[in-house]
Amino acid sequence: MKKIRKALAMGDLLLCLALAVAYGIWQSGNWKRQQVAAVSGVEEKEEAQQAEIRMIALTFDDGPHPCYTEELLDGLKERGVCATFFVTGEHAEIHPDIIKRMQEEGHLIGNHTYSHIQLRKGNREIFKEELIKTNEILEEITGQEVVYVRPPYGSWDKSFEQELNMFPVLWTVDPLDWCSRDADCIMRKIVGKVEENDIILMHDYYETSVDAALRTVDELLEEGYTFVTVEEILFD
């Protein structure tokens, strides 16, 4: 009888050990499944957040202006928003400190010719010289190569893209801010038209335009848009 009880006790012990091992394996597998589910959940959440990002680009031509561009930069900095500035060489040459500030605060700087010249059939070489001159001025100030150009009035020659290694940037929303002195009207024109991945054309050489731009930023941020530079719209 003692041998039988001893055998039974040994069997119980082995059974307990087997159950403990099985339970441990189950727990380990369950923990791994939980970890995989947690990681998967985080990835799905991140993908959903990325999918919800609606990007737009705010661009400004003709500056820098000694007063209005500074006011605009102050407002954009306060709101944590970056923009793209297509500057003329003659204004950049006069206000290099504003160009440096644009660069330091994360804005993209592009070429808008030296004197705001419009490309025509008879002035191709002069237009090209103005682009080159403005590039040299900007590169001297920023230490960076200029890649993007906003041709005045949208007039462009595709052969310049290879000749100068420059990429033209036009626009999809134009509120004609330069010919209005009603900031609210300009803002409503933009907000009523803008969609994801739009490029908005404005000018930082007019007080009303700067006021309208900051009102537009406030409205579109509230609607869930994210402001980026044009390169993120064009190439991301």
CSV table of C-alpha atoms in Angstrom, one decimal:
chain,number,residue,atom,x,y,z
A,1,MET,CA,0.0,0.0,0.0
A,2,LYS,CA,2.8,2.4,0.8
A,3,LYS,CA,4.3,1.8,-2.7
A,4,ILE,CA,0.9,2.5,-4.3
A,5,ARG,CA,0.4,5.7,-2.3
A,6,LYS,CA,3.9,6.7,-3.2
A,7,ALA,CA,3.3,6.0,-6.9
A,8,LEU,CA,0.0,8.0,-6.8
A,9,ALA,CA,1.7,10.9,-5.0
A,10,MET,CA,4.5,10.8,-7.7
A,11,GLY,CA,1.8,10.8,-10.4
A,12,ASP,CA,0.0,13.7,-8.9
A,13,LEU,CA,3.3,15.6,-8.7
A,14,LEU,CA,4.1,14.9,-12.4
A,15,LEU,CA,0.6,15.9,-13.4
A,16,CYS,CA,0.9,19.2,-11.5
A,17,LEU,CA,4.2,19.8,-13.2
A,18,ALA,CA,2.8,19.0,-16.6
A,19,LEU,CA,-0.2,21.3,-16.0
A,20,ALA,CA,2.1,24.1,-14.7
A,21,VAL,CA,4.3,23.8,-17.8
A,22,ALA,CA,1.2,23.8,-20.1
A,23,TYR,CA,-0.2,26.8,-18.3
A,24,GLY,CA,3.1,28.7,-18.6
A,25,ILE,CA,3.2,28.0,-22.4
A,26,TRP,CA,-0.4,29.1,-22.7
A,27,GLN,CA,0.3,32.3,-20.8
A,28,SER,CA,3.4,33.0,-22.9
A,29,GLY,CA,1.4,32.5,-26.1
A,30,ASN,CA,-1.4,34.7,-24.8
A,31,TRP,CA,1.1,37.5,-23.8
A,32,LYS,CA,2.7,37.3,-27.2
A,33,ARG,CA,-0.7,37.6,-28.8
A,34,GLN,CA,-1.5,40.6,-26.6
A,35,GLN,CA,1.8,42.2,-27.6
A,36,VAL,CA,1.2,41.6,-31.3
A,37,ALA,CA,-2.3,43.0,-31.0
A,38,ALA,CA,-1.0,46.1,-29.1
A,39,VAL,CA,1.7,46.8,-31.7
A,40,SER,CA,-0.8,46.2,-34.5
A,41,GLY,CA,-3.2,48.6,-32.8
A,42,VAL,CA,-0.6,51.3,-32.6
A,43,GLU,CA,0.3,50.9,-36.2
A,44,GLU,CA,-3.3,51.1,-37.3
A,45,LYS,CA,-3.8,54.2,-35.2
A,46,GLU,CA,-0.7,55.9,-36.8
A,47,GLU,CA,-1.9,54.9,-40.3
A,48,ALA,CA,-5.3,56.3,-39.6
A,49,GLN,CA,-3.8,59.6,-38.2
A,50,GLN,CA,-1.6,59.9,-41.3
A,51,ALA,CA,-4.6,59.3,-43.6
A,52,GLU,CA,-6.5,62.1,-41.8
A,53,ILE,CA,-3.8,64.7,-42.5
A,54,ARG,CA,-5.1,67.1,-45.1
A,55,MET,CA,-2.1,69.2,-46.4
A,56,ILE,CA,-2.3,72.5,-48.1
A,57,ALA,CA,0.5,75.0,-49.1
A,58,LEU,CA,0.4,78.7,-48.5
A,59,THR,CA,2.6,80.7,-50.9
A,60,PHE,CA,3.6,84.3,-51.1
A,61,ASP,CA,5.0,86.3,-54.1
A,62,ASP,CA,6.7,89.6,-54.6
A,63,GLY,CA,8.4,90.2,-51.2
A,64,PRO,CA,10.0,90.6,-49.0
A,65,HIS,CA,8.4,93.8,-47.8
A,66,PRO,CA,10.2,95.5,-44.9
A,67,CYS,CA,7.1,95.8,-42.7
A,68,TYR,CA,4.3,93.5,-44.0
A,69,THR,CA,6.6,90.4,-44.4
A,70,GLU,CA,7.8,90.8,-40.9
A,71,GLU,CA,4.2,91.0,-39.6
A,72,LEU,CA,3.4,87.9,-41.6
A,73,LEU,CA,6.4,86.0,-40.3
A,74,ASP,CA,5.4,86.9,-36.7
A,75,GLY,CA,1.9,85.6,-37.3
A,76,LEU,CA,3.0,82.3,-38.9
A,77,LYS,CA,5.5,81.7,-36.1
A,78,GLU,CA,2.9,82.3,-33.5
A,79,ARG,CA,0.7,79.7,-35.2
A,80,GLY,CA,3.5,77.2,-35.9
A,81,VAL,CA,2.9,77.4,-39.6
A,82,CYS,CA,5.4,77.2,-42.5
A,83,ALA,CA,4.9,78.7,-45.9
A,84,THR,CA,6.7,79.1,-49.2
A,85,PHE,CA,8.0,82.5,-50.3
A,86,PHE,CA,8.8,83.3,-53.9
A,87,VAL,CA,10.9,86.5,-53.6
A,88,THR,CA,12.2,88.9,-56.2
A,89,GLY,CA,15.9,89.4,-56.4
A,90,GLU,CA,15.8,93.1,-56.0
A,91,HIS,CA,13.8,93.0,-52.8
A,92,ALA,CA,15.9,90.1,-51.4
A,93,GLU,CA,19.0,92.1,-52.1
A,94,ILE,CA,17.6,95.1,-50.0
A,95,HIS,CA,16.3,92.9,-47.1
A,96,PRO,CA,18.7,90.0,-46.7
A,97,ASP,CA,17.9,89.8,-43.0
A,98,ILE,CA,14.3,89.0,-43.7
A,99,ILE,CA,15.4,86.2,-46.1
A,100,LYS,CA,17.6,84.8,-43.4
A,101,ARG,CA,14.7,84.9,-41.0
A,102,MET,CA,12.5,83.0,-43.4
A,103,GLN,CA,15.1,80.3,-43.7
A,104,GLU,CA,15.7,80.1,-39.9
A,105,GLU,CA,12.0,79.7,-39.2
A,106,GLY,CA,11.6,76.8,-41.6
A,107,HIS,CA,10.0,78.5,-44.6
A,108,LEU,CA,10.9,77.5,-48.2
A,109,ILE,CA,12.4,80.2,-50.3
A,110,GLY,CA,11.9,80.3,-54.1
A,111,ASN,CA,12.8,82.5,-57.1
A,112,HIS,CA,10.3,85.1,-58.5
A,113,THR,CA,12.8,86.6,-61.0
A,114,TYR,CA,14.8,89.7,-60.2
A,115,SER,CA,12.4,92.5,-61.2
A,116,HIS,CA,9.1,90.6,-61.6
A,117,ILE,CA,9.6,90.3,-65.3
A,118,GLN,CA,7.1,88.4,-67.4
A,119,LEU,CA,8.5,85.9,-69.9
A,120,ARG,CA,7.6,86.8,-73.5
A,121,LYS,CA,8.8,85.6,-76.9
A,122,GLY,CA,11.4,88.4,-77.2
A,123,ASN,CA,12.9,88.4,-73.8
A,124,ARG,CA,13.8,84.8,-73.1
A,125,GLU,CA,17.5,85.5,-72.4
A,126,ILE,CA,16.8,88.5,-70.2
A,127,PHE,CA,14.3,86.4,-68.2
A,128,LYS,CA,16.8,83.6,-67.8
A,129,GLU,CA,19.5,86.1,-66.7
A,130,GLU,CA,17.1,87.4,-64.0
A,131,LEU,CA,16.5,83.9,-62.7
A,132,ILE,CA,20.3,83.3,-62.5
A,133,LYS,CA,20.9,86.6,-60.8
A,134,THR,CA,18.2,86.0,-58.2
A,135,ASN,CA,19.5,82.5,-57.5
A,136,GLU,CA,23.0,83.9,-56.9
A,137,ILE,CA,21.6,86.5,-54.5
A,138,LEU,CA,19.5,84.0,-52.5
A,139,GLU,CA,22.3,81.4,-52.4
A,140,GLU,CA,24.7,84.1,-51.1
A,141,ILE,CA,22.2,84.9,-48.3
A,142,THR,CA,21.1,81.4,-47.4
A,143,GLY,CA,24.0,79.2,-48.5
A,144,GLN,CA,21.5,76.9,-50.1
A,145,GLU,CA,20.7,76.1,-53.8
A,146,VAL,CA,17.4,77.5,-55.1
A,147,VAL,CA,15.3,74.8,-56.7
A,148,TYR,CA,11.8,76.3,-57.1
A,149,VAL,CA,10.6,79.2,-59.2
A,150,ARG,CA,7.3,80.9,-59.4
A,151,PRO,CA,7.3,82.5,-62.9
A,152,PRO,CA,5.4,85.9,-62.8
A,153,TYR,CA,2.0,85.5,-64.4
A,154,GLY,CA,2.6,81.8,-64.8
A,155,SER,CA,4.6,82.3,-68.1
A,156,TRP,CA,7.3,79.6,-68.4
A,157,ASP,CA,9.6,77.8,-70.8
A,158,LYS,CA,10.1,74.1,-69.9
A,159,SER,CA,13.6,74.1,-71.3
A,160,PHE,CA,14.7,76.2,-68.3
A,161,GLU,CA,14.1,73.2,-66.1
A,162,GLN,CA,17.1,71.4,-67.5
A,163,GLU,CA,19.2,74.5,-68.3
A,164,LEU,CA,18.9,75.9,-64.7
A,165,ASN,CA,17.9,72.7,-62.8
A,166,MET,CA,14.8,74.6,-61.5
A,167,PHE,CA,11.2,73.4,-61.0
A,168,PRO,CA,8.3,75.7,-61.7
A,169,VAL,CA,5.5,76.0,-59.1
A,170,LEU,CA,2.2,77.4,-60.1
A,171,TRP,CA,-1.0,77.4,-58.0
A,172,THR,CA,-4.5,76.0,-57.7
A,173,VAL,CA,-6.3,78.7,-55.6
A,174,ASP,CA,-5.9,82.4,-56.5
A,175,PRO,CA,-8.1,84.8,-54.4
A,176,LEU,CA,-6.7,87.9,-56.3
A,177,ASP,CA,-5.6,89.3,-53.0
A,178,TRP,CA,-3.4,92.0,-54.7
A,179,CYS,CA,-6.5,93.8,-56.1
A,180,SER,CA,-8.6,93.8,-52.9
A,181,ARG,CA,-8.5,95.8,-49.7
A,182,ASP,CA,-11.1,93.6,-48.0
A,183,ALA,CA,-9.3,91.0,-45.9
A,184,ASP,CA,-12.5,89.1,-45.0
A,185,CYS,CA,-13.5,88.8,-48.6
A,186,ILE,CA,-10.1,87.4,-49.5
A,187,MET,CA,-10.3,84.9,-46.7
A,188,ARG,CA,-13.8,83.8,-47.7
A,189,LYS,CA,-12.6,83.2,-51.3
A,190,ILE,CA,-9.9,80.9,-50.2
A,191,VAL,CA,-11.8,79.0,-47.6
A,192,GLY,CA,-14.7,78.5,-50.0
A,193,LYS,CA,-12.5,77.0,-52.7
A,194,VAL,CA,-9.6,75.2,-50.9
A,195,GLU,CA,-9.3,71.5,-50.9
A,196,GLU,CA,-6.6,69.0,-49.8
A,197,ASN,CA,-3.2,69.4,-51.6
A,198,ASP,CA,-4.1,72.8,-52.9
A,199,ILE,CA,-1.4,75.5,-53.4
A,200,ILE,CA,-2.7,79.0,-52.4
A,201,LEU,CA,-1.3,82.0,-54.2
A,202,MET,CA,-1.0,85.2,-52.1
A,203,HIS,CA,1.3,88.2,-51.8
A,204,ASP,CA,3.2,89.5,-48.8
A,205,TYR,CA,3.6,93.0,-50.3
A,206,TYR,CA,0.2,94.3,-49.1
A,207,GLU,CA,-1.1,94.8,-45.6
A,208,THR,CA,-4.6,93.5,-46.5
A,209,SER,CA,-3.1,90.3,-47.9
A,210,VAL,CA,-1.1,89.6,-44.8
A,211,ASP,CA,-4.2,90.2,-42.6
A,212,ALA,CA,-6.2,87.9,-44.9
A,213,ALA,CA,-3.5,85.3,-44.9
A,214,LEU,CA,-3.5,85.0,-41.1
A,215,ARG,CA,-7.3,84.9,-40.9
A,216,THR,CA,-7.2,82.2,-43.5
A,217,VAL,CA,-4.6,80.2,-41.5
A,218,ASP,CA,-6.8,80.4,-38.4
A,219,GLU,CA,-9.9,79.3,-40.2
A,220,LEU,CA,-8.2,76.4,-42.0
A,221,LEU,CA,-6.4,75.2,-38.9
A,222,GLU,CA,-9.7,75.0,-37.2
A,223,GLU,CA,-11.0,72.9,-40.1
A,224,GLY,CA,-8.2,70.4,-39.6
A,225,TYR,CA,-5.8,71.4,-42.4
A,226,THR,CA,-2.0,71.1,-42.0
A,227,PHE,CA,0.1,73.8,-43.7
A,228,VAL,CA,3.3,72.6,-45.4
A,229,THR,CA,5.8,73.9,-48.0
A,230,VAL,CA,5.1,73.3,-51.7
A,231,GLU,CA,7.7,70.5,-52.0
A,232,GLU,CA,5.7,68.3,-49.6
A,233,ILE,CA,2.6,68.8,-51.8
A,234,LEU,CA,4.5,68.2,-55.0
A,235,PHE,CA,6.7,65.3,-54.1
A,236,ASP,CA,5.4,63.4,-51.0
